[in-house]
mmCIF file of N, CA and C in Angstrom:
data_model
loop_
_atom_site.group_PDB
_atom_site.id
_atom_site.type_symbol
_atom_site.label_atom_id
_atom_site.label_comp_id
_atom_site.label_asym_id
_atom_site.label_seq_id
_atom_site.Cartn_x
_atom_site.Cartn_y
_atom_site.Cartn_z
ATOM 1 N N MET A 1 4.234 8.328 8.727
ATOM 2 C CA MET A 1 3.699 6.989 8.822
ATOM 3 C C MET A 1 4.876 6.019 8.973
ATOM 4 N N ARG A 2 4.757 5.115 9.912
ATOM 5 C CA ARG A 2 5.777 4.099 10.139
ATOM 6 C C ARG A 2 5.285 2.766 9.580
ATOM 7 N N ILE A 3 6.189 2.030 8.939
ATOM 8 C CA ILE A 3 5.831 0.742 8.342
ATOM 9 C C ILE A 3 6.711 -0.331 8.966
ATOM 10 N N LYS A 4 6.082 -1.317 9.586
ATOM 11 C CA LYS A 4 6.846 -2.408 10.208
ATOM 12 C C LYS A 4 7.501 -3.268 9.126
ATOM 13 N N SER A 5 8.635 -3.859 9.477
ATOM 14 C CA SER A 5 9.401 -4.648 8.510
ATOM 15 C C SER A 5 8.626 -5.864 8.018
ATOM 16 N N VAL A 6 7.746 -6.413 8.842
ATOM 17 C CA VAL A 6 6.955 -7.568 8.418
ATOM 18 C C VAL A 6 6.045 -7.198 7.239
ATOM 19 N N VAL A 7 5.603 -5.952 7.176
ATOM 20 C CA VAL A 7 4.748 -5.500 6.076
ATOM 21 C C VAL A 7 5.557 -5.451 4.779
ATOM 22 N N ILE A 8 6.788 -4.982 4.862
ATOM 23 C CA ILE A 8 7.647 -4.938 3.674
ATOM 24 C C ILE A 8 7.926 -6.357 3.179
ATOM 25 N N GLU A 9 8.139 -7.280 4.096
ATOM 26 C CA GLU A 9 8.351 -8.684 3.718
ATOM 27 C C GLU A 9 7.116 -9.269 3.045
ATOM 28 N N LYS A 10 5.943 -8.963 3.583
ATOM 29 C CA LYS A 10 4.702 -9.465 2.988
ATOM 30 C C LYS A 10 4.440 -8.803 1.639
ATOM 31 N N TYR A 11 4.797 -7.513 1.500
ATOM 32 C CA TYR A 11 4.653 -6.835 0.215
ATOM 33 C C TYR A 11 5.504 -7.536 -0.836
ATOM 34 N N ALA A 12 6.733 -7.922 -0.470
ATOM 35 C CA ALA A 12 7.612 -8.645 -1.395
ATOM 36 C C ALA A 12 6.993 -9.985 -1.790
ATOM 37 N N GLU A 13 6.320 -10.629 -0.851
ATOM 38 C CA GLU A 13 5.684 -11.923 -1.101
ATOM 39 C C GLU A 13 4.425 -11.790 -1.957
ATOM 40 N N HIS A 14 3.570 -10.814 -1.630
ATOM 41 C CA HIS A 14 2.281 -10.649 -2.316
ATOM 42 C C HIS A 14 2.385 -9.879 -3.628
ATOM 43 N N CYS A 15 3.380 -9.018 -3.752
ATOM 44 C CA CYS A 15 3.524 -8.163 -4.935
ATOM 45 C C CYS A 15 4.960 -8.248 -5.470
ATOM 46 N N PRO A 16 5.387 -9.419 -5.900
ATOM 47 C CA PRO A 16 6.798 -9.592 -6.262
ATOM 48 C C PRO A 16 7.253 -8.727 -7.441
ATOM 49 N N LEU A 17 6.410 -8.541 -8.449
ATOM 50 C CA LEU A 17 6.817 -7.724 -9.595
ATOM 51 C C LEU A 17 7.000 -6.265 -9.197
ATOM 52 N N SER A 18 6.059 -5.747 -8.444
ATOM 53 C CA SER A 18 6.167 -4.366 -7.977
ATOM 54 C C SER A 18 7.381 -4.202 -7.070
ATOM 55 N N TYR A 19 7.611 -5.171 -6.206
ATOM 56 C CA TYR A 19 8.742 -5.119 -5.282
ATOM 57 C C TYR A 19 10.068 -5.129 -6.035
ATOM 58 N N MET A 20 10.160 -5.962 -7.058
ATOM 59 C CA MET A 20 11.417 -6.083 -7.803
ATOM 60 C C MET A 20 11.743 -4.829 -8.617
ATOM 61 N N LYS A 21 10.751 -4.010 -8.920
ATOM 62 C CA LYS A 21 10.992 -2.760 -9.638
ATOM 63 C C LYS A 21 11.640 -1.700 -8.746
ATOM 64 N N CYS A 22 11.591 -1.903 -7.453
ATOM 65 C CA CYS A 22 12.109 -0.910 -6.507
ATOM 66 C C CYS A 22 13.611 -1.093 -6.312
ATOM 67 N N ASP A 23 14.314 0.043 -6.280
ATOM 68 C CA ASP A 23 15.763 0.026 -6.073
ATOM 69 C C ASP A 23 16.150 0.105 -4.606
ATOM 70 N N SER A 24 15.193 0.481 -3.749
ATOM 71 C CA SER A 24 15.507 0.650 -2.332
ATOM 72 C C SER A 24 14.257 0.400 -1.488
ATOM 73 N N PHE A 25 14.491 0.257 -0.176
ATOM 74 C CA PHE A 25 13.360 0.097 0.739
ATOM 75 C C PHE A 25 12.514 1.363 0.784
ATOM 76 N N SER A 26 13.134 2.513 0.574
ATOM 77 C CA SER A 26 12.351 3.759 0.598
ATOM 78 C C SER A 26 11.342 3.789 -0.544
ATOM 79 N N GLU A 27 11.673 3.191 -1.694
ATOM 80 C CA GLU A 27 10.705 3.113 -2.792
ATOM 81 C C GLU A 27 9.563 2.165 -2.443
ATOM 82 N N VAL A 28 9.881 1.067 -1.773
ATOM 83 C CA VAL A 28 8.837 0.130 -1.333
ATOM 84 C C VAL A 28 7.928 0.834 -0.329
ATOM 85 N N GLU A 29 8.522 1.545 0.621
ATOM 86 C CA GLU A 29 7.736 2.286 1.609
ATOM 87 C C GLU A 29 6.861 3.332 0.926
ATOM 88 N N TYR A 30 7.385 3.996 -0.097
ATOM 89 C CA TYR A 30 6.601 4.986 -0.839
ATOM 90 C C TYR A 30 5.381 4.319 -1.474
ATOM 91 N N LYS A 31 5.587 3.154 -2.100
ATOM 92 C CA LYS A 31 4.462 2.465 -2.735
ATOM 93 C C LYS A 31 3.411 2.044 -1.707
ATOM 94 N N ILE A 32 3.849 1.613 -0.541
ATOM 95 C CA ILE A 32 2.907 1.227 0.508
ATOM 96 C C ILE A 32 2.144 2.453 0.999
ATOM 97 N N GLU A 33 2.845 3.558 1.219
ATOM 98 C CA GLU A 33 2.176 4.798 1.652
ATOM 99 C C GLU A 33 1.189 5.276 0.597
ATOM 100 N N ARG A 34 1.566 5.207 -0.680
ATOM 101 C CA ARG A 34 0.657 5.612 -1.763
ATOM 102 C C ARG A 34 -0.578 4.720 -1.767
ATOM 103 N N SER A 35 -0.385 3.420 -1.560
ATOM 104 C CA SER A 35 -1.515 2.493 -1.525
ATOM 105 C C SER A 35 -2.494 2.851 -0.416
ATOM 106 N N ILE A 36 -1.957 3.214 0.731
ATOM 107 C CA ILE A 36 -2.805 3.550 1.873
ATOM 108 C C ILE A 36 -3.515 4.881 1.642
ATOM 109 N N THR A 37 -2.809 5.846 1.073
ATOM 110 C CA THR A 37 -3.409 7.154 0.814
ATOM 111 C C THR A 37 -4.519 7.067 -0.232
ATOM 112 N N LEU A 38 -4.280 6.319 -1.301
ATOM 113 C CA LEU A 38 -5.245 6.241 -2.403
ATOM 114 C C LEU A 38 -6.282 5.134 -2.222
ATOM 115 N N GLY A 39 -6.023 4.222 -1.286
ATOM 116 C CA GLY A 39 -6.944 3.112 -1.055
ATOM 117 C C GLY A 39 -8.192 3.539 -0.296
ATOM 118 N N GLN A 40 -9.007 2.565 0.000
ATOM 119 C CA GLN A 40 -10.293 2.803 0.661
ATOM 120 C C GLN A 40 -10.334 2.060 1.993
ATOM 121 N N THR A 41 -10.760 2.764 3.039
ATOM 122 C CA THR A 41 -10.928 2.115 4.331
ATOM 123 C C THR A 41 -12.127 1.184 4.243
ATOM 124 N N ILE A 42 -11.890 -0.096 4.517
ATOM 125 C CA ILE A 42 -12.965 -1.088 4.386
ATOM 126 C C ILE A 42 -13.459 -1.590 5.736
ATOM 127 N N LYS A 43 -12.681 -1.320 6.789
ATOM 128 C CA LYS A 43 -13.064 -1.823 8.109
ATOM 129 C C LYS A 43 -12.393 -0.976 9.181
ATOM 130 N N ARG A 44 -13.140 -0.670 10.243
ATOM 131 C CA ARG A 44 -12.599 0.050 11.401
ATOM 132 C C ARG A 44 -12.964 -0.721 12.653
ATOM 133 N N ASN A 45 -12.002 -0.789 13.564
ATOM 134 C CA ASN A 45 -12.245 -1.452 14.835
ATOM 135 C C ASN A 45 -11.411 -0.741 15.887
ATOM 136 N N GLY A 46 -11.994 0.224 16.557
ATOM 137 C CA GLY A 46 -11.251 0.997 17.545
ATOM 138 C C GLY A 46 -10.151 1.800 16.889
ATOM 139 N N ASN A 47 -8.915 1.546 17.282
ATOM 140 C CA ASN A 47 -7.763 2.259 16.742
ATOM 141 C C ASN A 47 -7.220 1.586 15.476
ATOM 142 N N GLU A 48 -7.801 0.443 15.103
ATOM 143 C CA GLU A 48 -7.318 -0.325 13.946
ATOM 144 C C GLU A 48 -8.215 -0.068 12.737
ATOM 145 N N ARG A 49 -7.568 0.088 11.572
ATOM 146 C CA ARG A 49 -8.359 0.198 10.348
ATOM 147 C C ARG A 49 -7.680 -0.589 9.233
ATOM 148 N N HIS A 50 -8.507 -1.104 8.328
ATOM 149 C CA HIS A 50 -8.039 -1.866 7.185
ATOM 150 C C HIS A 50 -8.264 -1.018 5.944
ATOM 151 N N VAL A 51 -7.201 -0.810 5.178
ATOM 152 C CA VAL A 51 -7.268 -0.023 3.958
ATOM 153 C C VAL A 51 -6.964 -0.938 2.787
ATOM 154 N N GLN A 52 -7.860 -0.944 1.793
ATOM 155 C CA GLN A 52 -7.672 -1.808 0.630
ATOM 156 C C GLN A 52 -7.313 -0.980 -0.591
ATOM 157 N N TYR A 53 -6.325 -1.487 -1.342
ATOM 158 C CA TYR A 53 -5.855 -0.896 -2.587
ATOM 159 C C TYR A 53 -5.722 -2.058 -3.560
ATOM 160 N N TYR A 54 -6.594 -2.083 -4.584
ATOM 161 C CA TYR A 54 -6.752 -3.258 -5.435
ATOM 162 C C TYR A 54 -7.068 -4.452 -4.536
ATOM 163 N N HIS A 55 -6.263 -5.509 -4.546
ATOM 164 C CA HIS A 55 -6.518 -6.669 -3.687
ATOM 165 C C HIS A 55 -5.698 -6.631 -2.398
ATOM 166 N N ASN A 56 -4.818 -5.652 -2.276
ATOM 167 C CA ASN A 56 -3.944 -5.562 -1.108
ATOM 168 C C ASN A 56 -4.645 -4.826 0.031
ATOM 169 N N CYS A 57 -4.603 -5.413 1.208
ATOM 170 C CA CYS A 57 -5.203 -4.800 2.393
ATOM 171 C C CYS A 57 -4.094 -4.550 3.421
ATOM 172 N N PHE A 58 -4.077 -3.343 3.932
ATOM 173 C CA PHE A 58 -3.087 -2.958 4.930
ATOM 174 C C PHE A 58 -3.801 -2.683 6.239
ATOM 175 N N ILE A 59 -3.236 -3.171 7.339
ATOM 176 C CA ILE A 59 -3.812 -2.956 8.664
ATOM 177 C C ILE A 59 -2.985 -1.888 9.352
ATOM 178 N N LEU A 60 -3.666 -0.823 9.767
ATOM 179 C CA LEU A 60 -3.018 0.285 10.460
ATOM 180 C C LEU A 60 -3.514 0.365 11.880
ATOM 181 N N GLU A 61 -2.601 0.600 12.796
ATOM 182 C CA GLU A 61 -2.938 0.907 14.190
ATOM 183 C C GLU A 61 -2.400 2.300 14.442
ATOM 184 N N GLY A 62 -3.303 3.259 14.458
ATOM 185 C CA GLY A 62 -2.883 4.654 14.552
ATOM 186 C C GLY A 62 -2.171 5.028 13.268
ATOM 187 N N ASN A 63 -0.913 5.424 13.377
ATOM 188 C CA ASN A 63 -0.133 5.841 12.222
ATOM 189 C C ASN A 63 0.946 4.809 11.871
ATOM 190 N N VAL A 64 0.742 3.560 12.293
ATOM 191 C CA VAL A 64 1.718 2.498 12.057
ATOM 192 C C VAL A 64 1.064 1.392 11.230
ATOM 193 N N VAL A 65 1.716 1.013 10.123
ATOM 194 C CA VAL A 65 1.238 -0.096 9.296
ATOM 195 C C VAL A 65 1.796 -1.374 9.920
ATOM 196 N N VAL A 66 0.914 -2.211 10.444
ATOM 197 C CA VAL A 66 1.356 -3.375 11.223
ATOM 198 C C VAL A 66 1.251 -4.700 10.479
ATOM 199 N N ASP A 67 0.414 -4.773 9.434
ATOM 200 C CA ASP A 67 0.254 -6.040 8.727
ATOM 201 C C ASP A 67 -0.329 -5.794 7.348
ATOM 202 N N MET A 68 -0.281 -6.834 6.522
ATOM 203 C CA MET A 68 -0.807 -6.773 5.162
ATOM 204 C C MET A 68 -1.346 -8.147 4.797
ATOM 205 N N TYR A 69 -2.418 -8.164 4.004
ATOM 206 C CA TYR A 69 -2.952 -9.419 3.476
ATOM 207 C C TYR A 69 -3.631 -9.134 2.144
ATOM 208 N N LYS A 70 -3.971 -10.183 1.422
ATOM 209 C CA LYS A 70 -4.675 -10.042 0.151
ATOM 210 C C LYS A 70 -6.120 -10.471 0.330
ATOM 211 N N ASP A 71 -7.028 -9.748 -0.326
ATOM 212 C CA ASP A 71 -8.440 -10.116 -0.353
ATOM 213 C C ASP A 71 -8.855 -10.211 -1.811
ATOM 214 N N LEU A 72 -8.880 -11.426 -2.335
ATOM 215 C CA LEU A 72 -9.200 -11.626 -3.745
ATOM 216 C C LEU A 72 -10.696 -11.566 -4.034
ATOM 217 N N SER A 73 -11.520 -11.474 -2.987
ATOM 218 C CA SER A 73 -12.971 -11.430 -3.190
ATOM 219 C C SER A 73 -13.455 -10.022 -3.555
ATOM 220 N N LYS A 74 -12.625 -9.019 -3.321
ATOM 221 C CA LYS A 74 -13.017 -7.632 -3.588
ATOM 222 C C LYS A 74 -11.809 -6.887 -4.136
ATOM 223 N N CYS A 75 -12.068 -5.927 -5.023
ATOM 224 C CA CYS A 75 -10.983 -5.132 -5.600
ATOM 225 C C CYS A 75 -11.348 -3.652 -5.511
ATOM 226 N N VAL A 76 -10.455 -2.864 -4.931
ATOM 227 C CA VAL A 76 -10.634 -1.413 -4.896
ATOM 228 C C VAL A 76 -9.735 -0.850 -5.991
ATOM 229 N N ASP A 77 -10.351 -0.485 -7.103
ATOM 230 C CA ASP A 77 -9.616 -0.013 -8.267
ATOM 231 C C ASP A 77 -9.271 1.470 -8.123
ATOM 232 N N VAL A 78 -8.074 1.825 -8.559
ATOM 233 C CA VAL A 78 -7.628 3.222 -8.541
ATOM 234 C C VAL A 78 -7.171 3.555 -9.956
ATOM 235 N N ARG A 79 -7.748 4.626 -10.516
ATOM 236 C CA ARG A 79 -7.403 5.001 -11.886
ATOM 237 C C ARG A 79 -5.924 5.371 -12.003
ATOM 238 N N LYS A 80 -5.340 5.051 -13.145
ATOM 239 C CA LYS A 80 -3.942 5.366 -13.421
ATOM 240 C C LYS A 80 -3.693 6.875 -13.317
ATOM 241 N N SER A 81 -4.655 7.674 -13.738
ATOM 242 C CA SER A 81 -4.488 9.131 -13.679
ATOM 243 C C SER A 81 -4.389 9.618 -12.236
ATOM 244 N N VAL A 82 -5.082 8.965 -11.320
ATOM 245 C CA VAL A 82 -5.024 9.330 -9.903
ATOM 246 C C VAL A 82 -3.648 8.972 -9.342
ATOM 247 N N LYS A 83 -3.143 7.780 -9.685
ATOM 248 C CA LYS A 83 -1.809 7.380 -9.237
ATOM 249 C C LYS A 83 -0.744 8.318 -9.801
ATOM 250 N N ASN A 84 -0.874 8.666 -11.083
ATOM 251 C CA ASN A 84 0.095 9.575 -11.700
ATOM 252 C C ASN A 84 0.075 10.949 -11.048
ATOM 253 N N ALA A 85 -1.112 11.449 -10.731
ATOM 254 C CA ALA A 85 -1.226 12.752 -10.068
ATOM 255 C C ALA A 85 -0.580 12.711 -8.690
ATOM 256 N N TYR A 86 -0.771 11.614 -7.968
ATOM 257 C CA TYR A 86 -0.152 11.467 -6.649
ATOM 258 C C TYR A 86 1.364 11.440 -6.776
ATOM 259 N N ASP A 87 1.870 10.686 -7.753
ATOM 260 C CA ASP A 87 3.315 10.600 -7.968
ATOM 261 C C ASP A 87 3.885 11.956 -8.368
ATOM 262 N N TRP A 88 3.179 12.674 -9.211
ATOM 263 C CA TRP A 88 3.645 13.995 -9.647
ATOM 264 C C TRP A 88 3.707 14.953 -8.467
ATOM 265 N N LYS A 89 2.677 14.935 -7.638
ATOM 266 C CA LYS A 89 2.633 15.806 -6.459
ATOM 267 C C LYS A 89 3.759 15.476 -5.491
ATOM 268 N N ALA A 90 4.095 14.188 -5.389
ATOM 269 C CA ALA A 90 5.163 13.761 -4.480
ATOM 270 C C ALA A 90 6.537 13.909 -5.102
ATOM 271 N N GLY A 91 6.568 14.289 -6.390
ATOM 272 C CA GLY A 91 7.844 14.459 -7.062
ATOM 273 C C GLY A 91 8.504 13.144 -7.421
ATOM 274 N N LYS A 92 7.687 12.114 -7.607
ATOM 275 C CA LYS A 92 8.210 10.778 -7.929
ATOM 276 C C LYS A 92 7.818 10.401 -9.351
ATOM 277 N N ALA A 93 8.635 9.614 -9.966
ATOM 278 C CA ALA A 93 8.325 9.023 -11.271
ATOM 279 C C ALA A 93 8.513 7.526 -11.122
ATOM 280 N N ILE A 94 7.467 6.827 -10.723
ATOM 281 C CA ILE A 94 7.508 5.389 -10.520
ATOM 282 C C ILE A 94 7.207 4.688 -11.842
ATOM 283 N N VAL A 95 8.012 3.713 -12.176
ATOM 284 C CA VAL A 95 7.826 2.985 -13.435
ATOM 285 C C VAL A 95 6.934 1.791 -13.199
#
């Protein structure tokens, strides 16, 4: 999965605490990939799909994350145990 730099910039803007916990861009990319994997597809339009994780929505075109926005009207909750299992499987220990 490829993540455009504008998405990383928006992640820093929309999720500043989570962003500041990361030591590198690869950790930020990991969190974005985890959000997309564990999130829920809320909209499809041809080759474009919107995936929501909590209030964060990511727009994918094929296998490329092209944009991000927040939707405060809806929340896609993901249990902590699911996130921990994903991190364990990926060999990550995210704080």
